[in-house]
Coordinates of N, CA and C in Angstrom, one line a residue:
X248 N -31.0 2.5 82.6 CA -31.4 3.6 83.5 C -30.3 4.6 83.6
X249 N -30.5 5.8 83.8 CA -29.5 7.0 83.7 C -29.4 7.0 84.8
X250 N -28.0 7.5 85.1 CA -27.4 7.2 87.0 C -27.4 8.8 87.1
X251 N -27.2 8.9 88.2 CA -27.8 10.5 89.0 C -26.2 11.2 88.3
X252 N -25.3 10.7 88.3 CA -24.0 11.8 87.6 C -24.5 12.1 86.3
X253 N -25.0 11.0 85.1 CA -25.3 11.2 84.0 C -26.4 12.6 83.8
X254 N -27.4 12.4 84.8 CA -28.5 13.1 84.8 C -28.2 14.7 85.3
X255 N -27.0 14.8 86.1 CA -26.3 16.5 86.7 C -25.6 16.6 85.1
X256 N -24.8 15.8 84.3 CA -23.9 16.4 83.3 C -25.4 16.9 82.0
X257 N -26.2 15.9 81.9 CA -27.5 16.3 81.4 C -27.8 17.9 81.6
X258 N -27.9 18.4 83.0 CA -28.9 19.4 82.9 C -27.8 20.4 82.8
X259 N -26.2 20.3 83.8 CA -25.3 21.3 83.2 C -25.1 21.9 81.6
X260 N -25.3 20.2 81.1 CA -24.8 21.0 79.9 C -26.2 21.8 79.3
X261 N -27.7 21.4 79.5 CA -28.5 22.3 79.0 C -28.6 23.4 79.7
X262 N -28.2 24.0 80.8 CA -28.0 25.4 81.4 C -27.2 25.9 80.5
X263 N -26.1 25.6 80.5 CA -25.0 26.1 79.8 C -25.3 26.6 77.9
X264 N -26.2 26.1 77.5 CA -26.9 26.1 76.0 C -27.7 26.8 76.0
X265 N -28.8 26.6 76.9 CA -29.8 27.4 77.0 C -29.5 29.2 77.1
X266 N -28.4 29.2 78.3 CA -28.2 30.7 78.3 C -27.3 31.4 77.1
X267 N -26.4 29.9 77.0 CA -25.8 30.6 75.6 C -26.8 31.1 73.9
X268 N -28.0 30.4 74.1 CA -29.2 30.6 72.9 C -29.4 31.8 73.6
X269 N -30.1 31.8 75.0 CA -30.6 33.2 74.7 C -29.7 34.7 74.6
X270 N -28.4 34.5 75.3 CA -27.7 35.6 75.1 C -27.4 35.6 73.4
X271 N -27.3 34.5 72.7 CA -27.0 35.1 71.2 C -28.0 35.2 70.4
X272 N -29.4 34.8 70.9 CA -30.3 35.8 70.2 C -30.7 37.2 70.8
X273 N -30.2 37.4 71.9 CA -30.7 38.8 72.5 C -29.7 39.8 71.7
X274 N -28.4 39.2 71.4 CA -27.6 40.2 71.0 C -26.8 39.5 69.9
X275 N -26.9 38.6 69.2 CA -25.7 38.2 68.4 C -24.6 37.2 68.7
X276 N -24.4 36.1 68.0 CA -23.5 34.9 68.0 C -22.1 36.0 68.2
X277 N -21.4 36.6 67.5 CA -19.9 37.0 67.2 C -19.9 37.9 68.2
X278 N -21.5 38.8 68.9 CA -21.0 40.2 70.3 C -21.0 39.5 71.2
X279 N -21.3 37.5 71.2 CA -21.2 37.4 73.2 C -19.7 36.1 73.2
X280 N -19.0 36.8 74.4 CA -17.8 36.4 74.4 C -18.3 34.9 75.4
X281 N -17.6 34.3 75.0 CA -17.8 32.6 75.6 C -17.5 32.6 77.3
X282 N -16.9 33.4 77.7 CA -16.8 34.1 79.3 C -17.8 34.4 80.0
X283 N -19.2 35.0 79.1 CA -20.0 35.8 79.2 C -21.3 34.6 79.6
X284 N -21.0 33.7 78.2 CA -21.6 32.4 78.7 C -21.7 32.0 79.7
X285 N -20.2 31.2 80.0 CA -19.9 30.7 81.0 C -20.2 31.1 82.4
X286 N -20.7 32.7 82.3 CA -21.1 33.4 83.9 C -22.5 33.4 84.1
X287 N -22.7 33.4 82.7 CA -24.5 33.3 82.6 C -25.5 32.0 83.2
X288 N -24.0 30.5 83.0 CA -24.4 29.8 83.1 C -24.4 29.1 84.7
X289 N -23.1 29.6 85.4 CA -23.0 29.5 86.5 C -21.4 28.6 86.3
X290 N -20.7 28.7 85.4 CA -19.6 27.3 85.5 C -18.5 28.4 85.0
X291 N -17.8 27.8 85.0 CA -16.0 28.1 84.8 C -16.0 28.0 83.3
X292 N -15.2 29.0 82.9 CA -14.7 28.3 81.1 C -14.6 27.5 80.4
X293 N -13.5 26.5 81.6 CA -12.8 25.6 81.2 C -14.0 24.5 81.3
X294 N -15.4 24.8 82.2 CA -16.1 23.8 82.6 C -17.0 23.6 81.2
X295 N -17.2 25.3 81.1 CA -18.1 24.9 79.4 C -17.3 24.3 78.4
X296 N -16.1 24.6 78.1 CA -15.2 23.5 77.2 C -15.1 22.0 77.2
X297 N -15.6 21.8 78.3 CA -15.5 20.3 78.6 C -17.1 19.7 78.1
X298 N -18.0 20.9 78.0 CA -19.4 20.1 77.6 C -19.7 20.8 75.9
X299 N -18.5 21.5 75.5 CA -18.9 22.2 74.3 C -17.6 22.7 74.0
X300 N -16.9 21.8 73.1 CA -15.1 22.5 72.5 C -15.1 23.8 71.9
X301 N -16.9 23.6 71.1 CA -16.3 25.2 70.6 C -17.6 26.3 70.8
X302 N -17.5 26.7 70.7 CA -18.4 28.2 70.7 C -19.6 28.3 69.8
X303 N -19.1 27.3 68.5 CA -20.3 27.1 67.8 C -21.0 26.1 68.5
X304 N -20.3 24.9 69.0 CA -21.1 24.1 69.3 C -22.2 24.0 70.3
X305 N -22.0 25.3 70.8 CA -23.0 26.3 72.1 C -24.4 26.1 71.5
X306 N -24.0 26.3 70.0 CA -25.6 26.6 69.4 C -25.7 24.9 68.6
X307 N -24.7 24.8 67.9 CA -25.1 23.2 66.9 C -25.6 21.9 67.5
X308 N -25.2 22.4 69.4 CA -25.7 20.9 69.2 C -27.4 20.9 69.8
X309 N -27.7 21.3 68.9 CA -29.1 21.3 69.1 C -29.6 20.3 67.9
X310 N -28.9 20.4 66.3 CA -29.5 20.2 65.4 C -28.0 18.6 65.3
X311 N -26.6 19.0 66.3 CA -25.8 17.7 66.2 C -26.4 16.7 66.9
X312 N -27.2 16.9 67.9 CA -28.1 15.5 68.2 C -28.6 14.8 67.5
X313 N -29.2 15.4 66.5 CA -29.5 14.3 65.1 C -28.7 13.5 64.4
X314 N -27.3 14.1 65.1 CA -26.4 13.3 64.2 C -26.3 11.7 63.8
X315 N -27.1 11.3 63.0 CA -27.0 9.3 62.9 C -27.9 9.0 63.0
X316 N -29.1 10.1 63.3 CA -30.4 9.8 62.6 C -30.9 9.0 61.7
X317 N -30.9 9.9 60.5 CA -31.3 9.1 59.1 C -30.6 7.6 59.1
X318 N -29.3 7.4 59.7 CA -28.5 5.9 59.4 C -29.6 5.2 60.5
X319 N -30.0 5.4 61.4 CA -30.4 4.8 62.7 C -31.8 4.4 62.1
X320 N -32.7 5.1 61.7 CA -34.0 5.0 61.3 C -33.9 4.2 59.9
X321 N -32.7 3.6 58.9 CA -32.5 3.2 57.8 C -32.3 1.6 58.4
X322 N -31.4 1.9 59.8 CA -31.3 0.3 60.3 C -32.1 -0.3 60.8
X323 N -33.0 0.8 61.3 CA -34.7 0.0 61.7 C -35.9 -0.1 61.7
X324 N -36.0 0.3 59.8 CA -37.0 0.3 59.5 C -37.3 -1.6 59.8
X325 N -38.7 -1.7 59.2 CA -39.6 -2.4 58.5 C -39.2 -3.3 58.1
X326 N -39.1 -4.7 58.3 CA -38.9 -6.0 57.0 C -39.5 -5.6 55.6
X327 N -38.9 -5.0 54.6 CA -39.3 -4.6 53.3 C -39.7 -3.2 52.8
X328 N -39.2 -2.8 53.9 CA -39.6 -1.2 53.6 C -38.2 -0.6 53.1
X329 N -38.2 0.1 52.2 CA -36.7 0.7 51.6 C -36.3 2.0 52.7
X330 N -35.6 2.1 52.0 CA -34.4 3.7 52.8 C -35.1 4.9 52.6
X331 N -35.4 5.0 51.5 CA -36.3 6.2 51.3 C -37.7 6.2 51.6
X332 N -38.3 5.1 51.9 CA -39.8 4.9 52.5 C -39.7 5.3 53.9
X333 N -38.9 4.7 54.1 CA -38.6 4.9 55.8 C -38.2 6.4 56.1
X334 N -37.6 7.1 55.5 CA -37.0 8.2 56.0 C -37.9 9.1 55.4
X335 N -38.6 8.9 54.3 CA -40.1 9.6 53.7 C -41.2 9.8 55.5
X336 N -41.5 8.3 56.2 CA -42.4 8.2 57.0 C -41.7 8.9 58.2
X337 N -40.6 8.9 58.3 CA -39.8 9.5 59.5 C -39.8 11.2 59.6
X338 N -39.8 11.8 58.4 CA -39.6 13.0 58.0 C -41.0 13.5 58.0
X339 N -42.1 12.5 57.3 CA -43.4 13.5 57.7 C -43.9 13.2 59.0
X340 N -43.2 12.2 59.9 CA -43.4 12.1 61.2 C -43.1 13.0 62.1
X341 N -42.2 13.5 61.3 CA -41.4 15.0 62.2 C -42.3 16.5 62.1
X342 N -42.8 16.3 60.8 CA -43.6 17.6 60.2 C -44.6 17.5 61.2
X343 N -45.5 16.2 61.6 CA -46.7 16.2 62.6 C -46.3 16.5 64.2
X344 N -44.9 16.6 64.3 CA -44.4 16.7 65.6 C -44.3 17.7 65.8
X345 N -44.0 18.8 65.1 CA -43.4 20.2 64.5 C -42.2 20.1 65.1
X346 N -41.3 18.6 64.8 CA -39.9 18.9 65.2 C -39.0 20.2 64.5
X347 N -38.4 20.6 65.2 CA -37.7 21.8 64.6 C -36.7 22.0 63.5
X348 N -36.3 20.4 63.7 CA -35.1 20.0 62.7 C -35.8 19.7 60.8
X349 N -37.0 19.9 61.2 CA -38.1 19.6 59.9 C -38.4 21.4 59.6
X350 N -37.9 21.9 60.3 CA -38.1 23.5 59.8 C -39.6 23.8 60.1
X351 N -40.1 23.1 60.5 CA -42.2 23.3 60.8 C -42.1 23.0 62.4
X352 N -41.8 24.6 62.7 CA -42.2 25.1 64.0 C -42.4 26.6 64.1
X353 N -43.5 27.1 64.5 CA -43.7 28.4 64.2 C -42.7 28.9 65.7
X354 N -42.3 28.4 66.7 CA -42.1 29.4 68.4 C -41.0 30.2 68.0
X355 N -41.6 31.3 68.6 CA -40.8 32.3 68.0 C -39.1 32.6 68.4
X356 N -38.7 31.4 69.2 CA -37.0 31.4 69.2 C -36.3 30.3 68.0
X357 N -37.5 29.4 68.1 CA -37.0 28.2 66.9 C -37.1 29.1 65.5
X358 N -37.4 29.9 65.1 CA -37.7 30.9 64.1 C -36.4 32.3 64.1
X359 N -36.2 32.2 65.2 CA -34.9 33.0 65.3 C -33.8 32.3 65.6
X360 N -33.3 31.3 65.9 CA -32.3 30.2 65.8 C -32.3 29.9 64.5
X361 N -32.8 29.5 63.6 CA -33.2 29.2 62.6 C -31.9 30.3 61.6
X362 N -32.7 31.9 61.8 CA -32.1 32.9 61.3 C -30.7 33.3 61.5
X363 N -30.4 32.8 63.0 CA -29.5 33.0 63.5 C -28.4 32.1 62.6
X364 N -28.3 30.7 62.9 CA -27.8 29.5 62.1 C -27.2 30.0 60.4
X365 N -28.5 30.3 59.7 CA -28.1 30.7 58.1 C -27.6 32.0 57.8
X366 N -28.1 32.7 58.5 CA -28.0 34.0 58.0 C -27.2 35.1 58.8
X367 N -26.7 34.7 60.1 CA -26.1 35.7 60.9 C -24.4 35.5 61.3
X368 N -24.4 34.3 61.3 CA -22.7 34.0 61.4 C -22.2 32.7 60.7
X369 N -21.4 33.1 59.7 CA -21.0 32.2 58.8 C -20.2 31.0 59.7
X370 N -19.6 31.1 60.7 CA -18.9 30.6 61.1 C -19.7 29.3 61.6
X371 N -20.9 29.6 62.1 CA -22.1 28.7 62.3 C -22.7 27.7 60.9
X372 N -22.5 28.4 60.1 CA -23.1 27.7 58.9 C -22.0 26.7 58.5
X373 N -20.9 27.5 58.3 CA -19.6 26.2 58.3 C -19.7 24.9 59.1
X374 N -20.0 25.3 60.0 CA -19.7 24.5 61.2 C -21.3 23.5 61.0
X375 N -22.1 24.4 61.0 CA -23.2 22.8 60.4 C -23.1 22.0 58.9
X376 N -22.3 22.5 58.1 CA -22.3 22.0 56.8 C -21.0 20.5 57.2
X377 N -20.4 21.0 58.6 CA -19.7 19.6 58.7 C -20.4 18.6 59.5
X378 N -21.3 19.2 60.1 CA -22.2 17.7 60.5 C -23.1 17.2 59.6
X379 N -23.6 18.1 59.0 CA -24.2 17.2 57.7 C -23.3 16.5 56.8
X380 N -22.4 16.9 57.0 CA -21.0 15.7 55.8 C -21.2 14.8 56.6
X381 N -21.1 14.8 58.1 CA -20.7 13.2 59.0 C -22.1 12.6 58.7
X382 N -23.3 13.6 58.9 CA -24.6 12.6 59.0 C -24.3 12.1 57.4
X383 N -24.2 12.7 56.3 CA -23.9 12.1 55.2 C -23.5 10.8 55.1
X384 N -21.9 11.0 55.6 CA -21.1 9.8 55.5 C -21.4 8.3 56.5
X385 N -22.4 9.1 57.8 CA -22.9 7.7 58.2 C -24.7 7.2 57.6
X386 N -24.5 8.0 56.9 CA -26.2 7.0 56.1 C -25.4 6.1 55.1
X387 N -24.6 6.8 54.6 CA -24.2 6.1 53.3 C -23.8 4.8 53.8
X388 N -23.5 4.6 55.1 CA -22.3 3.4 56.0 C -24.0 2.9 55.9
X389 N -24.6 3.0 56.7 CA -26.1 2.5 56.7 C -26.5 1.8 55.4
X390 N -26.6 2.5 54.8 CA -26.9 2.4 53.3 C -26.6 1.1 52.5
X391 N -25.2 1.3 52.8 CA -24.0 0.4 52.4 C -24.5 -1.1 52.6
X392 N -24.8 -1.5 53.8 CA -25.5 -2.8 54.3 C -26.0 -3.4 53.1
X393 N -26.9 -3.1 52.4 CA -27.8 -3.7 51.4 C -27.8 -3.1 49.9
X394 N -26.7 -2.4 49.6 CA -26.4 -1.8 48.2 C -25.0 -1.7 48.0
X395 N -24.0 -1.6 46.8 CA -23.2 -1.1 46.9 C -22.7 0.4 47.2
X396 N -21.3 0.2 47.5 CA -21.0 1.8 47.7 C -20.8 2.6 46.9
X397 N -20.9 2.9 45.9 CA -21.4 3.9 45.2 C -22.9 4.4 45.1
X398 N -23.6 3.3 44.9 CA -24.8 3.4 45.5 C -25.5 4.4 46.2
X399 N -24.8 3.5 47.5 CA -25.0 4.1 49.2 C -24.8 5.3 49.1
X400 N -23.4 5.8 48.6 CA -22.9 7.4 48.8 C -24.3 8.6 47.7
X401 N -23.9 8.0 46.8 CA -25.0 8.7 45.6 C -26.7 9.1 46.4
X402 N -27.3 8.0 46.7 CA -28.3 7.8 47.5 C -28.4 9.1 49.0
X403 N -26.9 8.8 49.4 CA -27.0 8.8 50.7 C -26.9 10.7 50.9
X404 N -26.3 11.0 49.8 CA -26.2 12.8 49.3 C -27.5 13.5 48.9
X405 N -28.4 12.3 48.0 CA -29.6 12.6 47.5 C -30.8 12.6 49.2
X406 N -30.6 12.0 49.9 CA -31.7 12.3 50.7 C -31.2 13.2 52.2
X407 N -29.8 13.5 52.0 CA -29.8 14.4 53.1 C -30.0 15.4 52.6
X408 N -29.4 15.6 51.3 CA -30.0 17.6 50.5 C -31.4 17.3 50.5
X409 N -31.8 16.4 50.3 CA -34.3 16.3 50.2 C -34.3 17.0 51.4
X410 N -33.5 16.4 52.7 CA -34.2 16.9 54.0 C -34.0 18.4 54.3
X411 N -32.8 18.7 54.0 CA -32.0 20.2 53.9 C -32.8 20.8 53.1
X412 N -32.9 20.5 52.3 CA -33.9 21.7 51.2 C -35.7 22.1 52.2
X413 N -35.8 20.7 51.9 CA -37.6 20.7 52.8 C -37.1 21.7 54.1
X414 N -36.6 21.7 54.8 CA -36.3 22.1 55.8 C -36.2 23.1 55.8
X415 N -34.9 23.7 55.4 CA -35.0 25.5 55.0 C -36.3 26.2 54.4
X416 N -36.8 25.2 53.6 CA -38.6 26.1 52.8 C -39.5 26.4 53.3
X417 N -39.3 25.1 54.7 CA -40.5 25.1 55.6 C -39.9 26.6 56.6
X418 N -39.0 26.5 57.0 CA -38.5 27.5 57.9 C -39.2 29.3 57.2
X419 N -38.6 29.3 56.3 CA -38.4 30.7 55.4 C -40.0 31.0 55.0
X420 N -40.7 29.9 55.2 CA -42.3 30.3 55.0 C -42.3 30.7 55.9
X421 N -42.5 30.1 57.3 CA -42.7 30.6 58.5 C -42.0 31.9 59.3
X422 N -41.3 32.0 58.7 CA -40.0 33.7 58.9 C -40.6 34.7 58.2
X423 N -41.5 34.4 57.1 CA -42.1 35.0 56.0 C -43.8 35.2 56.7
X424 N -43.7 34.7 58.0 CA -44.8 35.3 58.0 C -46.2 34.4 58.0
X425 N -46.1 33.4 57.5 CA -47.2 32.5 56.9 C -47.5 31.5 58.1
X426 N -49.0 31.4 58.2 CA -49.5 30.7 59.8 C -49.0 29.8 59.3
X427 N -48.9 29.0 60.4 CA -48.3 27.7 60.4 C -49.6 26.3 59.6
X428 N -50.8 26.5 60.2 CA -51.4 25.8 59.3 C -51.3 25.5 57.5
X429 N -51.1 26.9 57.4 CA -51.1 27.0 55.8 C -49.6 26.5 55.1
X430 N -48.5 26.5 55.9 CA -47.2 25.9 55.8 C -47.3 24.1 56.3
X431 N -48.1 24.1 57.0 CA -47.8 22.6 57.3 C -48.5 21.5 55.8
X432 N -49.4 22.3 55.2 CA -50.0 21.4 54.3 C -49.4 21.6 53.0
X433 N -48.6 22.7 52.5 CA -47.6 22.9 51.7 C -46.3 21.9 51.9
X434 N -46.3 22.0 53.3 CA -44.7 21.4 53.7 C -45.0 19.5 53.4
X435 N -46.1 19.0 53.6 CA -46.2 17.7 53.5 C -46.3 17.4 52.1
X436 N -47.6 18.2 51.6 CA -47.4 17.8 50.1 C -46.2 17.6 49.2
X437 N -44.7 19.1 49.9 CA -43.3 19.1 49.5 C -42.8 17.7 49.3
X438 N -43.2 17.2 50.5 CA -42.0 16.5 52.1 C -42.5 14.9 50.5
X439 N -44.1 14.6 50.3 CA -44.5 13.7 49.5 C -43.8 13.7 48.2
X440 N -43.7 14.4 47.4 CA -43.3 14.6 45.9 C -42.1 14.9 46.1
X441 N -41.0 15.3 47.0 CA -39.5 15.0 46.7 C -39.6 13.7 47.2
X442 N -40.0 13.0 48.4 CA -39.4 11.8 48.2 C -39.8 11.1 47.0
X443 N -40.9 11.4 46.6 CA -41.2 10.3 45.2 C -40.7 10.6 44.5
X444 N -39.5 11.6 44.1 CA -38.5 11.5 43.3 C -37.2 11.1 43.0
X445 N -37.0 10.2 44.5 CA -36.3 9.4 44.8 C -36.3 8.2 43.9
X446 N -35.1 7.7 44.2 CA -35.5 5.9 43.6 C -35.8 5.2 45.2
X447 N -37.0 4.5 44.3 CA -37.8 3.7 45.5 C -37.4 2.6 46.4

């Protein structure tokens, strides 16, 4: 059960995100000063530093929550279901959720976060290409359990770039314009034929 301190640092730190999303899509990741946040949010500087070290992480940890995902869903799949079955069933389970981290969500801030992320401040895209190295390096730990390590690592590069790729295609259709119905049945059939080109 989550104790009532847990549940105040919970909503601080989503105040504190929230207004930082909407001030940098109203104007830009690099025009809003971390100060600006901070007043937006109702807390001190030093107070958003304590729920966010850095300025990117204002915005990443939206998609760093996932972090240990793929290892976490690898450790509990199925008696007999492989790594890639499981994370095949997980991923098009996400498509029917329209989780956002599957890139199949049409609302129109998930669509501009999206843009914001790849295309607006590099310093943002740096900064996610290192949580996808950690989510990397802990599938591969996952992985590792029931294969060797080379294996694991080989494997474990091959299905975080599957998800990264599906993800960006699904996004860029939907930024492009395309209802979401007609993207979702593209995106599964995708989401089906990359993982089958996995080893099973």
């Amino acid at each position: 059960m989550t104790g009532l301190r847990e549940l105040q640092r919970q909503r601080v730190r989503e105040a504190i995100s929230s207004a930082a999303i909407t001030l940098f899509l109203e104007r830009g990741f690099d025009e809003v000063p971390v100060t600006e946040v901070a007043a937006a949010a109702g807390v001190s500087k030093p107070t958003l530093f304590k729920y966010f070290p850095t300025k990117e992480d204002l915005v990443l940890h939206r998609i760093a929550d996932h972090l240990g995902e793929s290892a976490r869903v690898v450790r509990e799949r199925a008696s007999g279901e492989s790594p890639v079955r499981a994370l095949r069933r997980h991923f098009l389970d996400g498509l029917a959720g329209r989780d956002p981290v599957t890139g199949l969500n049409d609302e129109s801030e998930v669509v501009a976060y999206h843009r914001m992320v790849f295309f607006t401040a590099p310093g943002l895209l740096a900064r996610l290409h290192q949580h996808m190295a950690r989510d990397e390096e802990l599938l591969a730990e996952a992985l590792a359990e029931t294969s060797d390590e080379l294996t694991a690592t080989l494997l474990a590069g091959l299905l975080v770039s599957t998800q990264r790729v599906l993800a960006r295609r699904n996004w860029a259709m939907l930024a492009d314009g395309r209802p979401l119905a007609e993207v979702e049945a593209e995106a599964v059939r995708a989401a089906e034929r990359a993982f089958a080109l996995l080893p099973a």
